Short mmCIF file of C-alpha atoms in Angstrom, two decimals:
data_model
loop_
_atom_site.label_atom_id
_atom_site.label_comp_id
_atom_site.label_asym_id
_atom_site.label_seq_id
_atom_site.Cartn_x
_atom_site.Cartn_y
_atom_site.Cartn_z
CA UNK A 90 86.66 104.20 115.89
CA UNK A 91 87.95 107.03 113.73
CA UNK A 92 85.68 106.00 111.11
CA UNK A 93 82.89 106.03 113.02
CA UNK A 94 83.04 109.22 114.92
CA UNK A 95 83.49 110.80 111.39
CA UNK A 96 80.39 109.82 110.18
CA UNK A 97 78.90 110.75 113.50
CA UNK A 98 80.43 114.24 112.65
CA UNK A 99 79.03 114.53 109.37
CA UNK A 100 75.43 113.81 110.29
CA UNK A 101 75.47 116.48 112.99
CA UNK A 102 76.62 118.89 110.68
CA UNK A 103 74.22 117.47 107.78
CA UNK A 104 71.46 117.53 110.75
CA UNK A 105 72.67 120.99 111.56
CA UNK A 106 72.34 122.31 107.86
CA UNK A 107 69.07 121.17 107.41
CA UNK A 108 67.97 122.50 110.49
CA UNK A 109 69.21 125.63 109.96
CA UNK A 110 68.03 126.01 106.06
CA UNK A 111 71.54 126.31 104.90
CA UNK A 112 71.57 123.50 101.76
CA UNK A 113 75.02 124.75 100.70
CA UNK A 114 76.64 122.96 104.24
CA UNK A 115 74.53 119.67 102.84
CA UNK A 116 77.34 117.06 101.06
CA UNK A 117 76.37 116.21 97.59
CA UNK A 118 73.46 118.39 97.57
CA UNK A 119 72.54 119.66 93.86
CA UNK A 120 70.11 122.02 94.61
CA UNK A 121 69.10 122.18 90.72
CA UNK A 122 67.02 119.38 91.00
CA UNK A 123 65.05 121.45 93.42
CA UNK A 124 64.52 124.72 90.73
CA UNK A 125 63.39 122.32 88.02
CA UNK A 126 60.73 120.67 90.40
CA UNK A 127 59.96 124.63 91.51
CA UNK A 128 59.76 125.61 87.73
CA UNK A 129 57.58 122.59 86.63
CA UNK A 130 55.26 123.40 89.46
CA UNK A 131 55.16 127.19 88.52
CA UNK A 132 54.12 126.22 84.74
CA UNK A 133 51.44 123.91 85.97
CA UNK A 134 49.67 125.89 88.40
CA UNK A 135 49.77 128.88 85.44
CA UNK A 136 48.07 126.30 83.15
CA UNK A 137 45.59 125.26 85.60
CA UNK A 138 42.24 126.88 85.49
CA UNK A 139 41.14 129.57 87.81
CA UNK A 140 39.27 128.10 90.92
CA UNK A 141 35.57 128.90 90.69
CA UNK A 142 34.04 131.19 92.89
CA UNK A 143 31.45 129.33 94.26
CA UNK A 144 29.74 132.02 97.09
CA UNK A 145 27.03 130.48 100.05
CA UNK A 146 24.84 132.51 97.70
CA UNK A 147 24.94 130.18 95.04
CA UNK A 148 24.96 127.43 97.29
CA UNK A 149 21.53 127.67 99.04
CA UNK A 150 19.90 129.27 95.62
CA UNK A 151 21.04 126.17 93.95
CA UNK A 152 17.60 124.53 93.70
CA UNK A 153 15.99 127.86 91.83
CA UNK A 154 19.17 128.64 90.03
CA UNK A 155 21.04 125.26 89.09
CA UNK A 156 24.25 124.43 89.74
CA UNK A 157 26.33 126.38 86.97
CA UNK A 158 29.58 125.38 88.90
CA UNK A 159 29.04 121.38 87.68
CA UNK A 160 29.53 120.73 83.95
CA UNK A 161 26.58 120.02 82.19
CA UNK A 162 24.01 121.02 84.89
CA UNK A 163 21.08 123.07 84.56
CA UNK A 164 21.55 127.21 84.84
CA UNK A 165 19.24 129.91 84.65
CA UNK A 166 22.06 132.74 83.98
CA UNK A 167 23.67 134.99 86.19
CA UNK A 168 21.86 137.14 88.93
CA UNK A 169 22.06 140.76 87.84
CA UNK A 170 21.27 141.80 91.33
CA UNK A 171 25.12 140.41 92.04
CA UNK A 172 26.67 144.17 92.54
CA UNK A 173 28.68 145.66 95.37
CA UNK A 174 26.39 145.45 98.49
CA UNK A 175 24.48 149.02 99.20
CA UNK A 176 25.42 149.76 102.67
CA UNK A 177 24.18 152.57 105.03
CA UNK A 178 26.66 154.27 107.08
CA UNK A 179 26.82 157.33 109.53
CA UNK A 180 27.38 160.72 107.81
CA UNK A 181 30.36 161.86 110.18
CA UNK A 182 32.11 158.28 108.46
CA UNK A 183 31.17 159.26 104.92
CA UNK A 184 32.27 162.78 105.46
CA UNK A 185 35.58 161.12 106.74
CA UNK A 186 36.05 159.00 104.32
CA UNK A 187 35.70 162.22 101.58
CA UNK A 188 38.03 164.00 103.73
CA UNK A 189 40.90 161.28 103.49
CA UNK A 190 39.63 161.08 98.93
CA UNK A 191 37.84 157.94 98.77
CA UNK A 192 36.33 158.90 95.80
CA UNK A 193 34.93 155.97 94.73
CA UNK A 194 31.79 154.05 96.18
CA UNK A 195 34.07 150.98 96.74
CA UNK A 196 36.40 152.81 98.55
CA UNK A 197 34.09 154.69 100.42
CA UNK A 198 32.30 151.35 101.63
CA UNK A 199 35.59 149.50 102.48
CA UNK A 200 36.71 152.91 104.48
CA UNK A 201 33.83 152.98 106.01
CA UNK A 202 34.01 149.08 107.21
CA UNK A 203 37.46 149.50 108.10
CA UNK A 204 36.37 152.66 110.86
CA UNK A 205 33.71 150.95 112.09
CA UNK A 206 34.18 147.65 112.81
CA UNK A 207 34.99 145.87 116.17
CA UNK A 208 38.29 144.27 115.17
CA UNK A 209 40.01 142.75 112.35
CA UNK A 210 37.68 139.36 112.43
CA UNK A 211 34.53 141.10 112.29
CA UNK A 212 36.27 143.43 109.69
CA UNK A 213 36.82 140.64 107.11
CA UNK A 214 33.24 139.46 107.85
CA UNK A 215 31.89 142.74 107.49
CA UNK A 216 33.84 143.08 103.93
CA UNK A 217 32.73 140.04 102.63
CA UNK A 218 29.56 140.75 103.40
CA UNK A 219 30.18 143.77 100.35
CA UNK A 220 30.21 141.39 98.02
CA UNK A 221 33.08 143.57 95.85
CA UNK A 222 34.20 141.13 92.94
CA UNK A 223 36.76 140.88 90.64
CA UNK A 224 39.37 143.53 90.37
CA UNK A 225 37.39 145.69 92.69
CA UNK A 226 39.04 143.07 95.41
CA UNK A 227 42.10 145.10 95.50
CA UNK A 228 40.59 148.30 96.54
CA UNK A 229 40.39 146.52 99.84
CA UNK A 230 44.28 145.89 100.02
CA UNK A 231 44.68 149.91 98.73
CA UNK A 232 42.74 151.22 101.55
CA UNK A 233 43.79 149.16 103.96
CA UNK A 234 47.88 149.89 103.72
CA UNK A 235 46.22 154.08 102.85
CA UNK A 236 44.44 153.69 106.51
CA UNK A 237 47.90 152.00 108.52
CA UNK A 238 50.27 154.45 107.05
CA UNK A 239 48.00 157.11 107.65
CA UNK A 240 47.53 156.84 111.35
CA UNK A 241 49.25 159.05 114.37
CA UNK A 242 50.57 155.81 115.72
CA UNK A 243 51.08 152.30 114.23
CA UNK A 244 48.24 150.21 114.65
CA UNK A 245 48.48 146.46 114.20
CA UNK A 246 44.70 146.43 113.19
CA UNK A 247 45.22 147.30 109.73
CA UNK A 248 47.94 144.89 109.31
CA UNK A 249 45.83 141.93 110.90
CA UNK A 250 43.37 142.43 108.16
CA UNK A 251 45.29 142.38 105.25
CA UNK A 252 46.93 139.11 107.07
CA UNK A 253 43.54 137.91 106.75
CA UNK A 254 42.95 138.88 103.26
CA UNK A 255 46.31 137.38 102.41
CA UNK A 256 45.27 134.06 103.66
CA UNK A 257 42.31 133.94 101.96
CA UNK A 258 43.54 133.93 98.50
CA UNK A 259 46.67 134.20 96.47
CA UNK A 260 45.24 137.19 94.93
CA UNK A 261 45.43 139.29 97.42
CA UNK A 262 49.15 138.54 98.45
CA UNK A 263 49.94 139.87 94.82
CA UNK A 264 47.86 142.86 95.34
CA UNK A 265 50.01 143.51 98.88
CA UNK A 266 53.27 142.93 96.92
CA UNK A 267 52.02 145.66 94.23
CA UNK A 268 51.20 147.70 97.18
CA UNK A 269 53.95 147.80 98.90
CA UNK A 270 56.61 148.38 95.32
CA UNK A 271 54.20 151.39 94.98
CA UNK A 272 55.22 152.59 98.39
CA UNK A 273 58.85 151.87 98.01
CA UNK A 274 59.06 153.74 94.73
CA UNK A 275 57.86 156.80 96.14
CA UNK A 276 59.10 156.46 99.45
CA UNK A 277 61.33 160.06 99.19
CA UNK A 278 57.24 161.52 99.77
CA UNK A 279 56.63 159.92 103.02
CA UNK A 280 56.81 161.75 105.81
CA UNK A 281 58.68 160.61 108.84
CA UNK A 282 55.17 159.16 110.22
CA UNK A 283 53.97 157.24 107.69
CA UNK A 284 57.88 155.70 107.08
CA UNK A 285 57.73 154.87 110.32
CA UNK A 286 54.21 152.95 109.97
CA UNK A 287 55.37 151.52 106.57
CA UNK A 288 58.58 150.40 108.45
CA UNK A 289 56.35 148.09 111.12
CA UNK A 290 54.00 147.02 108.87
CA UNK A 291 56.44 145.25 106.75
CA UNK A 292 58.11 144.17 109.40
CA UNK A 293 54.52 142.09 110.99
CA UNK A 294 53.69 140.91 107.23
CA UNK A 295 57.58 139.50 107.37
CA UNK A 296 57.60 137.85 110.41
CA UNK A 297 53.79 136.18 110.08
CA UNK A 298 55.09 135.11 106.34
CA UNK A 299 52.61 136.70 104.47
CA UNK A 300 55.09 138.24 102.45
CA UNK A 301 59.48 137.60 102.36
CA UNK A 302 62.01 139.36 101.63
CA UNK A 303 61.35 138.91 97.90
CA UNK A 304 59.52 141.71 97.82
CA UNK A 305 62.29 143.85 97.85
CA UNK A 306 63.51 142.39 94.75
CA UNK A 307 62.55 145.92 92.80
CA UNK A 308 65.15 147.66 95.25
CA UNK A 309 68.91 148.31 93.73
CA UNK A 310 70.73 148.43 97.22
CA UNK A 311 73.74 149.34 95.20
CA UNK A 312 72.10 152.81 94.05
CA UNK A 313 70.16 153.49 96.60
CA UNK A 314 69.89 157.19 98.45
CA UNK A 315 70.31 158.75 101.57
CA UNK A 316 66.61 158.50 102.68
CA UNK A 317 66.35 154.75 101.25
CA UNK A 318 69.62 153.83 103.39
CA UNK A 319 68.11 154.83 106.24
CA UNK A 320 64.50 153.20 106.00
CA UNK A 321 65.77 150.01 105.50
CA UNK A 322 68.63 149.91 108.08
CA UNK A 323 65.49 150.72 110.38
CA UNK A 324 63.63 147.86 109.09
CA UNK A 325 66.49 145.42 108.86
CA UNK A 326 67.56 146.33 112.53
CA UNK A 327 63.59 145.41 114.13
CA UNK A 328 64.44 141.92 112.20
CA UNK A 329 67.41 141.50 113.85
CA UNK A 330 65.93 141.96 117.19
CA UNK A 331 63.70 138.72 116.10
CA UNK A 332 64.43 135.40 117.94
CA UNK A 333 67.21 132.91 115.95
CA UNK A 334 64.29 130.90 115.04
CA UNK A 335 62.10 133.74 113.34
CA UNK A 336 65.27 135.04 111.15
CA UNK A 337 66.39 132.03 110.05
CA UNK A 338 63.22 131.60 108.59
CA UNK A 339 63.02 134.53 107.36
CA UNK A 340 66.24 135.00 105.57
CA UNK A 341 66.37 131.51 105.03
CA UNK A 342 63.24 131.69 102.45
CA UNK A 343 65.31 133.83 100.30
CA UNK A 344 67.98 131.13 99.74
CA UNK A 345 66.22 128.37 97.17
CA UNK A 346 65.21 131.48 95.07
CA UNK A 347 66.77 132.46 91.86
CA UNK A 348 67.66 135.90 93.26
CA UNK A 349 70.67 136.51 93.31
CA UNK A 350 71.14 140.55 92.70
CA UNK A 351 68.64 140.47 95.70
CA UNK A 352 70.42 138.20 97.88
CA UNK A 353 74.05 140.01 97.15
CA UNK A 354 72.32 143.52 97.94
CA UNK A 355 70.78 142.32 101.09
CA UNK A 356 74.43 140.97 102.32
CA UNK A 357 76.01 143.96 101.12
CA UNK A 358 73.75 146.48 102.70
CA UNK A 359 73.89 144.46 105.93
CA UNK A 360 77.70 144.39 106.07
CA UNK A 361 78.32 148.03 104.82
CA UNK A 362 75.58 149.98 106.34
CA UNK A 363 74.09 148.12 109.35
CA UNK A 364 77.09 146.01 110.51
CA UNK A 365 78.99 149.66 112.23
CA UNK A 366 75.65 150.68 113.99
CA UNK A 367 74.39 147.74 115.49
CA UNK A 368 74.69 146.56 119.11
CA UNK A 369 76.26 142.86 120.66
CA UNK A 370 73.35 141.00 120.10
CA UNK A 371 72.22 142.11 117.29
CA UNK A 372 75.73 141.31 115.26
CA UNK A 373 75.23 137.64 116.74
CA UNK A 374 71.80 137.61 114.95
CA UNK A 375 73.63 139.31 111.73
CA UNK A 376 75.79 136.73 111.66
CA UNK A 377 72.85 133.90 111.55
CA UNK A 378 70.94 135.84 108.87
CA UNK A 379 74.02 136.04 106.68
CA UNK A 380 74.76 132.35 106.76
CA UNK A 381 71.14 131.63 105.41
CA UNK A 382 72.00 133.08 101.86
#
């Protein structure tokens, strides 16, 4: 009987670990196994070749044009007309988008798109519809976070479209991530408004997954100042006030990664800055984030 209701134990707490992403609680569980299968799959997908970027374009002038995107097919060369989309839009919007330095006519175009459009859907339909290619793509991310830190109040529109971007294609989510370090290195030149926009618009890309915690891994939360300490205690605490579910997740992504200075800062910064500030239920909640690392 002894016997039995140990092993009874141990799969409730082996049930319990899994279920609450914390592999170190997991008996016998190398979790270097895991890293090689993560690094193999890391060098393959770098060798792979880029995915083609087959438009509808190409698709319905395939009978004039060929199909260059099948190997050996027939192709009559690329259509020079293929530029960013000429697009009329009202003069108060143009004079707008001077006003805020969108000095370029890509920028201009996805400024004006971004004003004038109906909500985030119709946004992304209306920006595809520039046909901007290439690196010109992340002009759309630039804007974008420009726009959402830039407004009087948080708006969730601007973060719904780069959601949408995100999930689109990788490329994007690397152009957020570049985003965003830009931000956080100069974040001592924010104003209180725009921190306080940054602040919930990482906090909505976090929660919906389009980016983790990861993307803090350019932060030394052993050296950082006065202004820092206080941005991310801000940020940290509207995590906290997440449901269990939500911050396991989130912290929990954090844990297979080889980041360890990250992961140590995070605890550390939790414990020695937030910890003393933070109400009942929010200690409860630091206490589940902290056993995800």
């Amino acid at each position: 009987k002894q016997w039995y209701q140990r092993r009874v134990r141990g799969f409730m707490e082996t049930l319990t670990a899994v279920k609450n992403n914390n592999v170190n609680k997991i008996p016998n569980y190398d979790k270097s196994d895991i890293l090689e299968i993560q690094k193999a799959y890391k060098v393959a997908v770098k060798q792979a070749p880029n995915s083609l970027q087959v438009t509808l374009t190409d698709l319905l002038e395939a009978k004039t044009k060929g199909r260059w995107w099948v190997v050996g097919a027939a192709w009559t060369g690329l259509d020079e007309t293929r530029q960013v989309k000429q697009v009329q839009f009202d003069s108060k919007l143009l004079a707008l988008a001077r006003k805020n330095h969108m000095n370029t006519e890509v920028r201009r175009n996805v400024f004006c798109v971004l004003m004038s459009s109906e909500d985030y859907e119709h946004c992304f339909e209306k920006m595809l519809k520039l046909n901007i290619k290439d690196k010109q793509e992340r002009e759309i991310i630039y804007v974008t976070v420009l726009c959402a830190l830039k407004c009087k109040t948080y708006n969730p529109y601007y973060t719904s479209v780069i959601k949408k971007f995100c999930e689109l294609s990788k490329n994007y989510q690397i152009t957020t991530q570049f985003s965003i370090w830009d931000r956080l290195k100069d974040l001592k030149s924010l104003n209180a408004r725009k921190k306080g926009n940054f602040i919930l618009l990482l906090a909505s890309l976090i929660t919906s997954k389009t980016i983790s915690l990861s993307v803090f891994k350019i932060v030394n939360f052993a050296e950082i100042g006065s202004d820092e300490v206080d941005f991310f205690k801000d940020l940290f605490r509207k995590i906290l006030n997440l449901s269990e579910v939500l911050i396991t997740e989130i912290f929990g992504r954090l844990q297979p990664l080889p980041l360890d200075n990250l992961k140590n800062g995070i605890k550390v910064f939790l414990k020695h800055f937030l910890k003393p500030e933070i109400n009942a239920q929010e200690k409860k909640n630091l206490k589940i984030a902290l056993k995800c690392f």
